[in-house]
Structures are given as structure tokens and as C-alpha cells.
C-alpha positions as protocol buffer text, in pm:
chain_id: "A"
residue {
  index: 1
  type: MET
  ca { x: 7008 y: -16824 z: -1283 }
}
residue {
  index: 2
  type: PRO
  ca { x: 6866 y: -16483 z: -1199 }
}
residue {
  index: 3
  type: ASP
  ca { x: 6518 y: -16383 z: -1310 }
}
residue {
  index: 4
  type: VAL
  ca { x: 6575 y: -16240 z: -1656 }
}
residue {
  index: 5
  type: GLY
  ca { x: 6226 y: -16091 z: -1668 }
}
residue {
  index: 6
  type: GLU
  ca { x: 5914 y: -16116 z: -1881 }
}
residue {
  index: 7
  type: GLY
  ca { x: 5793 y: -16434 z: -1712 }
}
residue {
  index: 8
  type: LEU
  ca { x: 6069 y: -16649 z: -1863 }
}
residue {
  index: 9
  type: THR
  ca { x: 6148 y: -16963 z: -1665 }
}
residue {
  index: 10
  type: GLU
  ca { x: 6481 y: -17074 z: -1815 }
}
residue {
  index: 11
  type: ALA
  ca { x: 6782 y: -16959 z: -2013 }
}
residue {
  index: 12
  type: GLU
  ca { x: 7071 y: -17121 z: -2199 }
}
residue {
  index: 13
  type: ILE
  ca { x: 7428 y: -17038 z: -2098 }
}
residue {
  index: 14
  type: LEU
  ca { x: 7594 y: -16918 z: -2418 }
}
residue {
  index: 15
  type: LYS
  ca { x: 7938 y: -16815 z: -2293 }
}
residue {
  index: 16
  type: TRP
  ca { x: 8132 y: -16788 z: -1970 }
}
residue {
  index: 17
  type: TYR
  ca { x: 8366 y: -16488 z: -1944 }
}
residue {
  index: 18
  type: VAL
  ca { x: 8536 y: -16622 z: -1629 }
}
residue {
  index: 19
  type: VAL
  ca { x: 8703 y: -16945 z: -1519 }
}
residue {
  index: 20
  type: VAL
  ca { x: 8759 y: -17104 z: -1179 }
}
residue {
  index: 21
  type: GLY
  ca { x: 9021 y: -16904 z: -991 }
}
residue {
  index: 22
  type: ASP
  ca { x: 8936 y: -16568 z: -1152 }
}
residue {
  index: 23
  type: THR
  ca { x: 8884 y: -16269 z: -926 }
}
residue {
  index: 24
  type: VAL
  ca { x: 8553 y: -16094 z: -995 }
}
residue {
  index: 25
  type: SER
  ca { x: 8415 y: -15760 z: -882 }
}
residue {
  index: 26
  type: ASP
  ca { x: 8064 y: -15628 z: -827 }
}
residue {
  index: 27
  type: GLY
  ca { x: 7905 y: -15546 z: -1162 }
}
residue {
  index: 28
  type: GLN
  ca { x: 8150 y: -15748 z: -1373 }
}
residue {
  index: 29
  type: VAL
  ca { x: 7985 y: -15947 z: -1653 }
}
residue {
  index: 30
  type: VAL
  ca { x: 8053 y: -16317 z: -1593 }
}
residue {
  index: 31
  type: CYS
  ca { x: 7841 y: -16487 z: -1860 }
}
residue {
  index: 32
  type: GLU
  ca { x: 7601 y: -16444 z: -2148 }
}
residue {
  index: 33
  type: VAL
  ca { x: 7269 y: -16627 z: -2151 }
}
residue {
  index: 34
  type: GLU
  ca { x: 6995 y: -16657 z: -2408 }
}
residue {
  index: 35
  type: THR
  ca { x: 6625 y: -16670 z: -2335 }
}
residue {
  index: 36
  type: ALA
  ca { x: 6342 y: -16727 z: -2579 }
}
residue {
  index: 37
  type: LYS
  ca { x: 6350 y: -16352 z: -2645 }
}
residue {
  index: 38
  type: ALA
  ca { x: 6708 y: -16224 z: -2630 }
}
residue {
  index: 39
  type: ALA
  ca { x: 7073 y: -16274 z: -2534 }
}
residue {
  index: 40
  type: VAL
  ca { x: 7164 y: -16105 z: -2205 }
}
residue {
  index: 41
  type: GLU
  ca { x: 7496 y: -16050 z: -2024 }
}
residue {
  index: 42
  type: LEU
  ca { x: 7480 y: -16127 z: -1651 }
}
residue {
  index: 43
  type: PRO
  ca { x: 7687 y: -15931 z: -1399 }
}
residue {
  index: 44
  type: ILE
  ca { x: 7802 y: -16069 z: -1064 }
}
residue {
  index: 45
  type: PRO
  ca { x: 7657 y: -15884 z: -762 }
}
residue {
  index: 46
  type: PHE
  ca { x: 7962 y: -15904 z: -532 }
}
residue {
  index: 47
  type: ASP
  ca { x: 8342 y: -15929 z: -514 }
}
residue {
  index: 48
  type: GLY
  ca { x: 8529 y: -16258 z: -476 }
}
residue {
  index: 49
  type: VAL
  ca { x: 8705 y: -16549 z: -644 }
}
residue {
  index: 50
  type: VAL
  ca { x: 8524 y: -16793 z: -873 }
}
residue {
  index: 51
  type: SER
  ca { x: 8531 y: -17137 z: -712 }
}
residue {
  index: 52
  type: GLU
  ca { x: 8286 y: -17323 z: -939 }
}
residue {
  index: 53
  type: LEU
  ca { x: 8100 y: -17286 z: -1268 }
}
residue {
  index: 54
  type: ARG
  ca { x: 7803 y: -17514 z: -1209 }
}
residue {
  index: 55
  type: PHE
  ca { x: 7697 y: -17556 z: -1573 }
}
residue {
  index: 56
  type: ASP
  ca { x: 7877 y: -17583 z: -1906 }
}
residue {
  index: 57
  type: GLU
  ca { x: 7814 y: -17356 z: -2200 }
}
residue {
  index: 58
  type: GLY
  ca { x: 7508 y: -17482 z: -2388 }
}
residue {
  index: 59
  type: ALA
  ca { x: 7323 y: -17592 z: -2074 }
}
residue {
  index: 60
  type: THR
  ca { x: 6966 y: -17476 z: -2023 }
}
residue {
  index: 61
  type: VAL
  ca { x: 6907 y: -17372 z: -1662 }
}
residue {
  index: 62
  type: ASP
  ca { x: 6588 y: -17293 z: -1471 }
}
residue {
  index: 63
  type: VAL
  ca { x: 6550 y: -16949 z: -1315 }
}
residue {
  index: 64
  type: GLY
  ca { x: 6647 y: -16965 z: -946 }
}
residue {
  index: 65
  type: THR
  ca { x: 6915 y: -17233 z: -994 }
}
residue {
  index: 66
  type: PRO
  ca { x: 7268 y: -17130 z: -884 }
}
residue {
  index: 67
  type: ILE
  ca { x: 7501 y: -17121 z: -1187 }
}
residue {
  index: 68
  type: ILE
  ca { x: 7827 y: -16998 z: -1027 }
}
residue {
  index: 69
  type: THR
  ca { x: 7994 y: -17021 z: -687 }
}
residue {
  index: 70
  type: VAL
  ca { x: 8208 y: -16730 z: -569 }
}
residue {
  index: 71
  type: ASP
  ca { x: 8418 y: -16726 z: -252 }
}
residue {
  index: 72
  type: THR
  ca { x: 8357 y: -16378 z: -112 }
}
residue {
  index: 73
  type: ASP
  ca { x: 8622 y: -16419 z: 162 }
}
residue {
  index: 74
  type: PRO
  ca { x: 8905 y: -16612 z: -5 }
}
residue {
  index: 75
  type: GLY
  ca { x: 9155 y: -16536 z: 273 }
}
residue {
  index: 76
  type: ALA
  ca { x: 8943 y: -16698 z: 547 }
}
residue {
  index: 77
  type: PRO
  ca { x: 9041 y: -17040 z: 680 }
}
């Protein structure tokens, strides 16, 4: 979970916009999260293929915890 600002320490995952196996590109919005102050869409900062969504919708996650795994070199052995 990236730092969403304003000293907030956690956010709830409201909706995933991707599933395992989807190709994502830098800047693409992959999920929406809600903090105590607002709902925010989170973009992915690189290109690759989604290999894992680490939390279900509705989960509350601490800032700094990985929420998605993306294979940035899917053709590598």
C-alpha cells in the first residue's frame, strides 16, 4: 500500500480493476482504496503482468504493505 498522504497509516481496498494474468502499463489505475478521508485510485508504476493480488476487496491494509505482485519480465525463464 503506497503512502496515500496526510499521515494516514492504512486504507481499505474498495475495488480491483485488474485480475491475475492482466497486462498493466505504467500509470494504469489498478485499484481504488479508501482512507479515513477519501477514496483514491492507485496507478501502477511500471509495465508487466499481474501475478498476484495479495488482498481481497474489503481488506484494510497498512501503508508499506505490498498489495499486488507484477512480473516485469514475463518472458524470462
